[in-house]
Amino acid sequence: MTSSLALISEGFETTTDGHPPAPMSDGSTKNNNSETRDELNPFHSMAHQFGLAADLLGLDAGTREVLRQPDRELTVSLPIVKDDGEIQVFTGYRVQHNFSRGPCKGGIRFAPDVNLDEVRALAAWMTWKCSVVDIPFGGGKGGVICDPRELSQGELERLTRRYTVSIMDILGPDRDVPAPDMNTNEQTMAWIMDTYSMHVRRTTTAIVTGKPIVIGGSHGRREATGRGVMLICREAMKKLGRSPEDTRVVVQGCGNVGGIGALLLHREGYKIVSISDMYGCLHDQGGLDMPAVMDYMKENGRLEGYPDTDYLDNKEQLELPCELLVPAATENQITSENAGRIQAQLIVEGANGPTTPRGQEILDERGVMVVPDILANAGGVTVSYFEWVQDRMGYFWTEEIVNSRLEQVMVKAFHSVADMAELHNVNMRTGAYLVAIDRVARVYRMRGVFA
Ligand code: GLU
């Protein structure tokens, strides 16, 4: 079985205009997509992962059909007046994959290569992620095609506000609750909260999570994804019988997930031998002084130039000698092309979708343990849930309470996935999908089909 065949068996193809593809019953491919294009399409990856677990669960055809495609997709056109007085029109998306278990939940990313298939995949991954950690949300995701580095702060604010107004018919604390993702942050969330609140004529803090603490954000939210990654590393390491002191770690990405994850892992005693930004990576087999590296990053906006360490091309980074690899940047980093050369024994996915299905198969053959994204990076959305709860109560918790509740959720989720994987003799990714899909499918069947 090749992965492209497996992908096709879920009936997905990408159409060039980005419209929903028609499922194909005969399993054939009509677009004659190249294997690489299939492999690198995140929606195909998601469909493949979903299909493997749905088969094992013996999911009935109807429920399968419902859960494999998004419930709703919105594409919006976003004109803004640039600083030079010219109008520029951007494109934005919000995809709601499923809300059986609660309001849709998921971030908004600003990036030049955002596309509908990516947002669809990310929305579905949010459904499975919220289900794996058993928080009462469905999945959604948004994106705006833009390069934030080319926009002024004022332009970014106008774009964010216009996007909010354009999608606000489908948003709401009980409907769909956005959060930060790639290139969006607390400030972006503050603008969304304000824009929504001005339109509904009341301050509605629970409309987004990942806000600044002074306007209803939660303690611990900023660090939550990185903290979750650290907790999952701890549980996985126990399973492998390894200790942090003799574990070299390569971290791809030094943003909110990779940077904070690396700092916390360093604090736990791991040796961080490499960390990257979008331009290149630092490498020191003796171990990096992570607090100093992150201070340098903050001051200079990039890692290049950090003293007394090697600075390498990012292409080499994932293949550096190490025991633990944390891809915490973006999709499609571990593929059929490089999976055979990865030296780590344990991979903990801080990013969404960093490993393609073919990449995973190669890692499986080589006995590498991969803790999948929908479990490993679920710390962020878990504390988003805590933030939403606190906003609705109007009563705020201490950082200690947030962190200890996060730990309980992550540890429990890790073990339910590991147990499920063992029970079915499958890898952790399929174990996580089994846990997630089973929960959503049960709720779906219990609620029944509205007619
Ligand atoms: N964007 C984050 C993720 O991919 C957080 C989502 C949220 O908190 O809603 O999990």
Short mmCIF file of C-alpha atoms and ligand atoms in Angstrom, two decimals:
data_model
loop_
_atom_site.label_atom_id
_atom_site.label_comp_id
_atom_site.label_asym_id
_atom_site.label_seq_id
_atom_site.Cartn_x
_atom_site.Cartn_y
_atom_site.Cartn_z
CA MET A 1 0.00 0.00 0.00
CA THR A 2 1.42 3.38 -0.89
CA SER A 3 0.39 6.42 1.03
CA SER A 4 -1.05 8.08 -2.06
CA LEU A 5 -3.41 5.12 -2.52
CA ALA A 6 -4.40 5.34 1.10
CA LEU A 7 -5.04 9.05 0.70
CA ILE A 8 -7.21 8.50 -2.33
CA SER A 9 -9.21 5.85 -0.50
CA GLU A 10 -10.67 8.61 1.68
CA GLY A 11 -11.94 10.19 -1.49
CA PHE A 12 -10.15 13.52 -1.41
CA GLU A 13 -8.58 15.44 -4.20
CA THR A 14 -7.68 19.06 -4.37
CA THR A 15 -9.28 21.09 -7.07
CA THR A 16 -7.22 23.93 -8.38
CA ASP A 17 -9.80 26.54 -7.44
CA GLY A 18 -9.75 25.30 -3.86
CA HIS A 19 -13.43 24.28 -3.83
CA PRO A 20 -14.53 21.21 -1.91
CA PRO A 21 -13.55 18.15 -3.88
CA ALA A 22 -16.17 15.61 -4.81
CA PRO A 23 -15.60 12.32 -2.98
CA MET A 24 -14.81 9.51 -5.38
CA SER A 25 -16.40 6.17 -4.74
CA ASP A 26 -14.16 4.08 -6.94
CA GLY A 27 -10.96 5.16 -5.24
CA SER A 28 -9.50 6.44 -8.48
CA THR A 29 -7.75 9.72 -8.94
CA LYS A 30 -9.01 11.88 -11.74
CA ASN A 31 -6.66 14.80 -11.38
CA ASN A 32 -3.60 12.61 -11.69
CA ASN A 33 -1.95 14.51 -8.82
CA SER A 34 1.70 13.75 -8.35
CA GLU A 35 2.54 11.77 -5.24
CA THR A 36 4.44 14.72 -3.79
CA ARG A 37 1.51 17.07 -4.16
CA ASP A 38 -0.70 14.52 -2.43
CA GLU A 39 1.84 14.04 0.31
CA LEU A 40 2.15 17.76 1.01
CA ASN A 41 -1.56 18.57 1.04
CA PRO A 42 -2.49 18.88 4.73
CA PHE A 43 -6.12 18.02 4.05
CA HIS A 44 -5.04 14.78 2.41
CA SER A 45 -2.85 14.03 5.42
CA MET A 46 -5.72 14.67 7.80
CA ALA A 47 -8.07 12.52 5.70
CA HIS A 48 -5.52 9.71 5.66
CA GLN A 49 -5.07 9.80 9.43
CA PHE A 50 -8.84 9.97 9.92
CA GLY A 51 -9.38 7.05 7.52
CA LEU A 52 -6.96 4.72 9.32
CA ALA A 53 -8.68 5.25 12.66
CA ALA A 54 -12.20 5.21 11.22
CA ASP A 55 -11.45 1.79 9.67
CA LEU A 56 -10.21 0.42 12.99
CA LEU A 57 -13.26 1.80 14.79
CA GLY A 58 -15.54 0.28 12.16
CA LEU A 59 -17.19 3.69 11.84
CA ASP A 60 -20.42 3.50 9.85
CA ALA A 61 -20.41 5.12 6.42
CA GLY A 62 -22.82 7.91 7.36
CA THR A 63 -20.93 9.14 10.44
CA ARG A 64 -17.71 8.84 8.48
CA GLU A 65 -19.09 11.02 5.74
CA VAL A 66 -20.20 13.66 8.27
CA LEU A 67 -16.93 13.77 10.20
CA ARG A 68 -14.48 13.82 7.34
CA GLN A 69 -15.62 17.11 5.86
CA PRO A 70 -16.08 20.58 7.33
CA ASP A 71 -19.51 21.66 8.44
CA ARG A 72 -19.09 25.19 7.12
CA GLU A 73 -16.55 27.21 5.12
CA LEU A 74 -16.57 30.95 4.72
CA THR A 75 -14.35 32.86 2.30
CA VAL A 76 -14.28 36.63 2.65
CA SER A 77 -12.83 39.48 0.67
CA LEU A 78 -11.12 42.08 2.85
CA PRO A 79 -10.46 45.55 1.44
CA ILE A 80 -8.38 47.85 3.61
CA VAL A 81 -6.95 51.31 3.09
CA LYS A 82 -3.15 51.05 3.21
CA ASP A 83 -1.02 53.75 4.84
CA ASP A 84 -0.33 55.24 1.40
CA GLY A 85 -4.08 55.74 0.81
CA GLU A 86 -4.41 52.89 -1.73
CA ILE A 87 -6.98 50.13 -1.30
CA GLN A 88 -5.69 46.56 -1.10
CA VAL A 89 -7.97 43.54 -1.02
CA PHE A 90 -7.00 40.46 1.00
CA THR A 91 -8.68 37.05 1.21
CA GLY A 92 -9.68 35.44 4.50
CA TYR A 93 -11.21 32.12 5.54
CA ARG A 94 -12.98 30.67 8.53
CA VAL A 95 -13.70 26.96 8.44
CA GLN A 96 -15.87 25.25 11.05
CA HIS A 97 -15.24 21.55 10.94
CA ASN A 98 -17.57 20.19 13.61
CA PHE A 99 -19.46 21.50 16.64
CA SER A 100 -21.03 18.30 18.02
CA ARG A 101 -19.15 18.59 21.31
CA GLY A 102 -19.40 22.36 21.73
CA PRO A 103 -18.56 25.68 20.06
CA CYS A 104 -15.93 25.57 17.32
CA LYS A 105 -12.50 26.46 18.64
CA GLY A 106 -9.29 27.27 16.86
CA GLY A 107 -6.76 29.86 15.89
CA ILE A 108 -6.41 32.40 13.11
CA ARG A 109 -3.20 32.52 11.10
CA PHE A 110 -1.83 35.30 8.95
CA ALA A 111 0.57 34.01 6.29
CA PRO A 112 1.26 34.42 2.57
CA ASP A 113 0.73 30.72 1.82
CA VAL A 114 -2.56 30.23 3.68
CA ASN A 115 -5.01 28.27 1.53
CA LEU A 116 -8.39 26.67 1.96
CA ASP A 117 -7.17 23.07 2.09
CA GLU A 118 -4.72 24.01 4.82
CA VAL A 119 -7.40 25.79 6.86
CA ARG A 120 -9.75 22.82 6.37
CA ALA A 121 -7.13 20.43 7.68
CA LEU A 122 -6.30 22.69 10.61
CA ALA A 123 -10.01 23.02 11.49
CA ALA A 124 -10.45 19.23 11.51
CA TRP A 125 -7.28 18.80 13.56
CA MET A 126 -8.83 21.19 16.12
CA THR A 127 -11.91 18.93 16.39
CA TRP A 128 -9.70 15.92 17.08
CA LYS A 129 -7.40 17.91 19.39
CA CYS A 130 -10.24 19.19 21.59
CA SER A 131 -11.62 15.68 21.73
CA VAL A 132 -8.29 14.04 22.66
CA VAL A 133 -7.96 16.30 25.70
CA ASP A 134 -11.70 16.01 26.32
CA ILE A 135 -12.63 19.70 26.43
CA PRO A 136 -16.15 20.62 25.31
CA PHE A 137 -15.32 22.23 21.97
CA GLY A 138 -15.51 21.37 18.31
CA GLY A 139 -12.95 22.50 15.77
CA GLY A 140 -12.51 25.57 13.59
CA LYS A 141 -9.69 27.53 12.03
CA GLY A 142 -9.20 30.81 10.23
CA GLY A 143 -6.61 32.31 7.99
CA VAL A 144 -5.85 35.48 6.09
CA ILE A 145 -3.53 35.44 3.07
CA CYS A 146 -1.04 38.20 3.84
CA ASP A 147 2.57 38.76 4.79
CA PRO A 148 2.41 40.47 8.19
CA ARG A 149 6.04 41.59 7.83
CA GLU A 150 4.98 43.84 4.98
CA LEU A 151 2.14 45.49 6.88
CA SER A 152 2.37 48.33 9.38
CA GLN A 153 0.74 47.97 12.79
CA GLY A 154 -2.10 50.21 11.63
CA GLU A 155 -2.66 48.14 8.47
CA LEU A 156 -2.63 44.93 10.52
CA GLU A 157 -5.21 46.41 12.89
CA ARG A 158 -7.50 47.45 10.01
CA LEU A 159 -7.14 44.04 8.38
CA THR A 160 -7.92 42.23 11.64
CA ARG A 161 -10.97 44.38 12.34
CA ARG A 162 -12.30 44.01 8.80
CA TYR A 163 -11.80 40.23 8.94
CA THR A 164 -13.63 40.09 12.28
CA VAL A 165 -16.62 42.00 10.94
CA SER A 166 -16.69 39.82 7.81
CA ILE A 167 -16.86 36.55 9.75
CA MET A 168 -18.74 37.73 12.83
CA ASP A 169 -22.08 36.26 11.74
CA ILE A 170 -20.68 32.82 12.48
CA LEU A 171 -18.67 33.76 15.59
CA GLY A 172 -19.81 33.94 19.20
CA PRO A 173 -18.85 32.61 22.64
CA ASP A 174 -21.31 29.74 22.10
CA ARG A 175 -20.64 29.34 18.38
CA ASP A 176 -17.04 29.77 17.40
CA VAL A 177 -14.18 31.15 19.50
CA PRO A 178 -10.94 32.14 17.70
CA ALA A 179 -7.45 32.26 19.21
CA PRO A 180 -3.89 33.08 18.11
CA ASP A 181 -2.01 30.94 15.63
CA MET A 182 0.90 31.60 13.29
CA ASN A 183 1.71 35.36 13.13
CA THR A 184 -1.21 36.42 15.33
CA ASN A 185 -0.89 37.26 19.01
CA GLU A 186 -2.50 38.82 22.09
CA GLN A 187 -2.80 42.19 20.35
CA THR A 188 -4.65 40.60 17.41
CA MET A 189 -7.05 38.96 19.88
CA ALA A 190 -7.62 42.30 21.65
CA TRP A 191 -8.64 43.90 18.31
CA ILE A 192 -11.00 41.01 17.55
CA MET A 193 -12.55 41.22 21.00
CA ASP A 194 -13.02 44.98 20.71
CA THR A 195 -14.45 44.85 17.17
CA TYR A 196 -16.93 42.13 18.08
CA SER A 197 -17.88 43.90 21.34
CA MET A 198 -18.49 47.24 19.61
CA HIS A 199 -20.84 45.54 17.14
CA VAL A 200 -22.87 43.64 19.74
CA ARG A 201 -22.84 46.69 22.06
CA ARG A 202 -21.38 44.90 25.07
CA THR A 203 -17.94 43.78 26.11
CA THR A 204 -17.77 40.09 25.25
CA THR A 205 -14.47 38.76 26.51
CA ALA A 206 -15.31 35.09 25.79
CA ILE A 207 -15.40 35.74 22.02
CA VAL A 208 -11.67 34.99 21.70
CA THR A 209 -8.96 33.39 23.82
CA GLY A 210 -5.28 34.17 24.03
CA LYS A 211 -6.11 37.77 25.00
CA PRO A 212 -3.93 40.04 27.11
CA ILE A 213 -4.52 39.29 30.82
CA VAL A 214 -5.83 42.82 31.47
CA ILE A 215 -8.81 42.26 29.17
CA GLY A 216 -9.85 38.82 30.30
CA GLY A 217 -6.92 36.65 29.27
CA SER A 218 -5.77 33.78 31.43
CA HIS A 219 -2.58 33.42 33.39
CA GLY A 220 -0.48 30.74 31.78
CA ARG A 221 -2.10 30.94 28.33
CA ARG A 222 0.94 32.40 26.60
CA GLU A 223 3.16 29.56 27.81
CA ALA A 224 0.48 26.85 27.63
CA THR A 225 1.38 25.19 24.31
CA GLY A 226 5.09 25.06 25.17
CA ARG A 227 4.28 23.85 28.68
CA GLY A 228 2.03 21.14 27.23
CA VAL A 229 4.86 20.05 24.93
CA MET A 230 7.21 19.83 27.91
CA LEU A 231 4.69 17.76 29.92
CA ILE A 232 4.14 15.39 27.00
CA CYS A 233 7.92 14.99 26.55
CA ARG A 234 8.11 14.06 30.24
CA GLU A 235 5.44 11.36 29.93
CA ALA A 236 6.88 9.96 26.70
CA MET A 237 10.40 9.89 28.17
CA LYS A 238 9.13 7.92 31.17
CA LYS A 239 7.62 5.41 28.77
CA LEU A 240 10.92 5.08 26.94
CA GLY A 241 12.86 4.87 30.21
CA ARG A 242 14.99 7.92 29.37
CA SER A 243 16.13 10.77 31.59
CA PRO A 244 16.38 14.44 30.52
CA GLU A 245 20.07 14.73 31.42
CA ASP A 246 21.20 12.31 28.73
CA THR A 247 18.73 13.55 26.13
CA ARG A 248 19.82 15.91 23.37
CA VAL A 249 16.97 17.93 21.89
CA VAL A 250 16.56 19.62 18.52
CA VAL A 251 13.77 22.20 18.43
CA GLN A 252 12.50 23.51 15.11
CA GLY A 253 11.01 26.98 15.60
CA CYS A 254 11.50 29.49 18.37
CA GLY A 255 8.12 31.19 18.54
CA ASN A 256 5.42 30.75 21.10
CA VAL A 257 5.63 26.95 20.94
CA GLY A 258 9.27 26.15 20.14
CA GLY A 259 10.84 29.01 22.09
CA ILE A 260 8.86 28.51 25.27
CA GLY A 261 8.97 24.71 24.89
CA ALA A 262 12.76 24.84 24.61
CA LEU A 263 13.09 27.12 27.66
CA LEU A 264 10.93 24.80 29.76
CA LEU A 265 12.74 21.67 28.55
CA HIS A 266 16.07 23.34 29.32
CA ARG A 267 14.80 24.11 32.82
CA GLU A 268 13.91 20.42 33.25
CA GLY A 269 17.51 19.45 32.51
CA TYR A 270 17.37 18.48 28.82
CA LYS A 271 20.28 19.47 26.59
CA ILE A 272 18.96 21.68 23.78
CA VAL A 273 21.53 21.19 21.02
CA SER A 274 19.76 23.14 18.28
CA ILE A 275 16.97 25.66 17.80
CA SER A 276 15.91 27.43 14.60
CA ASP A 277 14.05 30.44 13.32
CA MET A 278 12.88 30.92 9.75
CA TYR A 279 16.37 31.96 8.57
CA GLY A 280 18.62 29.26 10.06
CA CYS A 281 19.53 27.33 13.20
CA LEU A 282 21.98 27.42 16.07
CA HIS A 283 23.84 24.21 16.81
CA ASP A 284 26.00 23.24 19.78
CA GLN A 285 26.34 19.60 20.81
CA GLY A 286 27.45 20.83 24.24
CA GLY A 287 23.98 22.32 24.77
CA LEU A 288 22.68 25.86 24.33
CA ASP A 289 22.11 28.31 27.17
CA MET A 290 18.43 28.69 26.30
CA PRO A 291 17.57 31.75 28.43
CA ALA A 292 20.51 33.61 26.82
CA VAL A 293 19.48 32.43 23.33
CA MET A 294 15.91 33.64 23.82
CA ASP A 295 17.10 37.00 25.20
CA TYR A 296 19.29 37.36 22.12
CA MET A 297 16.36 36.46 19.88
CA LYS A 298 14.16 39.05 21.58
CA GLU A 299 16.75 41.77 21.14
CA ASN A 300 17.80 41.00 17.57
CA GLY A 301 14.68 39.50 16.03
CA ARG A 302 16.68 36.53 14.73
CA LEU A 303 19.12 33.85 15.95
CA GLU A 304 21.89 34.57 13.47
CA GLY A 305 24.93 36.11 15.13
CA TYR A 306 24.46 34.44 18.52
CA PRO A 307 28.06 34.01 19.76
CA ASP A 308 30.17 30.84 20.04
CA THR A 309 27.84 28.38 18.32
CA ASP A 310 27.50 27.03 14.80
CA TYR A 311 24.89 28.64 12.60
CA LEU A 312 23.53 26.16 10.04
CA ASP A 313 21.10 26.00 7.20
CA ASN A 314 17.63 24.85 8.29
CA LYS A 315 17.72 21.97 5.79
CA GLU A 316 20.27 20.20 7.98
CA GLN A 317 18.58 20.78 11.31
CA LEU A 318 16.10 17.91 11.57
CA GLU A 319 18.82 15.38 10.76
CA LEU A 320 21.26 16.52 13.47
CA PRO A 321 22.28 13.94 16.09
CA CYS A 322 19.78 14.01 18.98
CA GLU A 323 17.43 11.77 20.95
CA LEU A 324 14.38 14.05 20.95
CA LEU A 325 13.11 16.16 18.08
CA VAL A 326 10.44 18.82 18.57
CA PRO A 327 9.15 20.20 15.26
CA ALA A 328 7.39 23.38 16.36
CA ALA A 329 7.17 25.46 13.20
CA THR A 330 4.83 24.44 10.42
CA GLU A 331 3.39 21.61 8.31
CA ASN A 332 5.18 19.06 6.12
CA GLN A 333 8.62 19.14 7.70
CA ILE A 334 9.12 15.36 8.09
CA THR A 335 8.35 13.75 4.76
CA SER A 336 9.25 10.74 2.60
CA GLU A 337 12.31 12.76 1.58
CA ASN A 338 13.99 13.13 5.00
CA ALA A 339 12.26 10.74 7.45
CA GLY A 340 14.84 8.02 6.79
CA ARG A 341 17.67 10.30 7.94
CA ILE A 342 16.16 11.56 11.19
CA GLN A 343 18.24 10.41 14.13
CA ALA A 344 15.87 11.10 17.04
CA GLN A 345 14.17 8.18 18.79
CA LEU A 346 11.32 10.36 20.00
CA ILE A 347 9.45 13.10 18.11
CA VAL A 348 7.00 15.36 19.92
CA GLU A 349 4.99 17.47 17.47
CA GLY A 350 4.65 21.05 18.69
CA ALA A 351 3.43 22.22 15.27
CA ASN A 352 0.24 21.16 13.53
CA GLY A 353 0.83 18.59 10.79
CA PRO A 354 4.66 18.56 10.73
CA THR A 355 4.82 14.90 9.64
CA THR A 356 3.27 13.63 6.42
CA PRO A 357 1.62 10.17 6.34
CA ARG A 358 4.53 8.75 4.30
CA GLY A 359 7.00 10.35 6.72
CA GLN A 360 5.15 8.66 9.59
CA GLU A 361 5.27 5.26 7.85
CA ILE A 362 9.03 5.51 7.47
CA LEU A 363 9.42 6.53 11.14
CA ASP A 364 7.20 3.59 12.15
CA GLU A 365 9.37 1.17 10.17
CA ARG A 366 12.41 2.58 11.95
CA GLY A 367 10.83 2.30 15.42
CA VAL A 368 10.74 6.05 16.13
CA MET A 369 8.06 7.06 18.63
CA VAL A 370 6.00 10.05 17.41
CA VAL A 371 3.67 11.84 19.79
CA PRO A 372 1.19 13.47 17.39
CA ASP A 373 0.25 17.13 17.17
CA ILE A 374 -3.36 16.67 18.28
CA LEU A 375 -2.04 15.47 21.64
CA ALA A 376 1.40 17.11 21.93
CA ASN A 377 0.37 20.71 21.21
CA ALA A 378 -3.07 20.57 22.87
CA GLY A 379 -1.85 22.56 25.89
CA GLY A 380 -2.70 25.83 24.13
CA VAL A 381 -6.31 25.05 23.46
CA THR A 382 -6.68 23.48 26.90
CA VAL A 383 -5.77 26.76 28.58
CA SER A 384 -7.92 28.54 25.99
CA TYR A 385 -10.77 26.49 27.41
CA PHE A 386 -9.79 27.60 30.92
CA GLU A 387 -9.74 31.22 29.69
CA TRP A 388 -13.22 30.88 28.18
CA VAL A 389 -14.52 29.34 31.43
CA GLN A 390 -12.97 32.16 33.50
CA ASP A 391 -14.41 34.85 31.18
CA ARG A 392 -17.87 33.36 31.48
CA MET A 393 -17.60 33.12 35.25
CA GLY A 394 -15.97 36.53 35.56
CA TYR A 395 -13.69 34.89 38.11
CA PHE A 396 -10.00 34.41 37.44
CA TRP A 397 -7.61 31.71 38.57
CA THR A 398 -3.99 31.94 39.69
CA GLU A 399 -1.21 30.75 37.42
CA GLU A 400 -0.60 27.81 39.80
CA ILE A 401 -4.19 26.63 39.40
CA VAL A 402 -4.06 27.00 35.61
CA ASN A 403 -0.77 25.09 35.37
CA SER A 404 -1.83 22.29 37.66
CA ARG A 405 -5.14 21.80 35.81
CA LEU A 406 -3.25 21.84 32.52
CA GLU A 407 -0.93 19.16 33.82
CA GLN A 408 -3.85 16.97 34.89
CA VAL A 409 -5.47 17.24 31.46
CA MET A 410 -2.27 16.58 29.49
CA VAL A 411 -1.14 13.62 31.59
CA LYS A 412 -4.57 12.00 31.45
CA ALA A 413 -4.79 12.51 27.68
CA PHE A 414 -1.30 11.11 27.12
CA HIS A 415 -2.17 7.92 28.98
CA SER A 416 -5.54 7.45 27.32
CA VAL A 417 -3.81 7.71 23.93
CA ALA A 418 -0.92 5.41 24.93
CA ASP A 419 -3.39 2.82 26.30
CA MET A 420 -5.50 2.99 23.15
CA ALA A 421 -2.42 2.60 20.95
CA GLU A 422 -1.34 -0.43 22.95
CA LEU A 423 -4.79 -1.98 22.86
CA HIS A 424 -4.94 -1.79 19.06
CA ASN A 425 -1.23 -2.30 18.51
CA VAL A 426 -0.95 0.94 16.51
CA ASN A 427 1.25 4.03 16.71
CA MET A 428 0.47 6.99 18.99
CA ARG A 429 -1.01 9.00 16.13
CA THR A 430 -3.60 6.40 15.29
CA GLY A 431 -4.17 5.89 19.03
CA ALA A 432 -4.95 9.61 19.38
CA TYR A 433 -7.34 9.55 16.40
CA LEU A 434 -9.09 6.48 17.85
CA VAL A 435 -9.68 8.29 21.15
CA ALA A 436 -10.76 11.50 19.41
CA ILE A 437 -13.01 10.12 16.69
CA ASP A 438 -14.70 7.67 19.04
CA ARG A 439 -15.68 10.52 21.40
CA VAL A 440 -17.01 12.76 18.63
CA ALA A 441 -18.85 9.89 16.91
CA ARG A 442 -20.56 8.82 20.15
CA VAL A 443 -21.82 12.36 20.74
CA TYR A 444 -22.91 12.67 17.14
CA ARG A 445 -24.92 9.46 17.28
CA MET A 446 -26.45 10.32 20.66
CA ARG A 447 -27.61 13.74 19.44
CA GLY A 448 -28.94 12.26 16.20
CA VAL A 449 -29.40 13.98 12.87
CA PHE A 450 -31.42 17.16 12.95
CA ALA A 451 -34.03 17.30 10.22
N1 GLU B 1 -3.78 27.82 17.45
C1 GLU B 1 -3.64 26.93 18.55
C2 GLU B 1 -3.72 25.49 18.08
O1 GLU B 1 -3.47 25.19 16.94
C3 GLU B 1 -4.58 27.27 19.70
C4 GLU B 1 -6.04 27.18 19.39
C5 GLU B 1 -6.94 27.71 20.51
O2 GLU B 1 -6.46 27.99 21.59
O3 GLU B 1 -8.13 27.79 20.24
O4 GLU B 1 -3.99 24.60 18.84
#
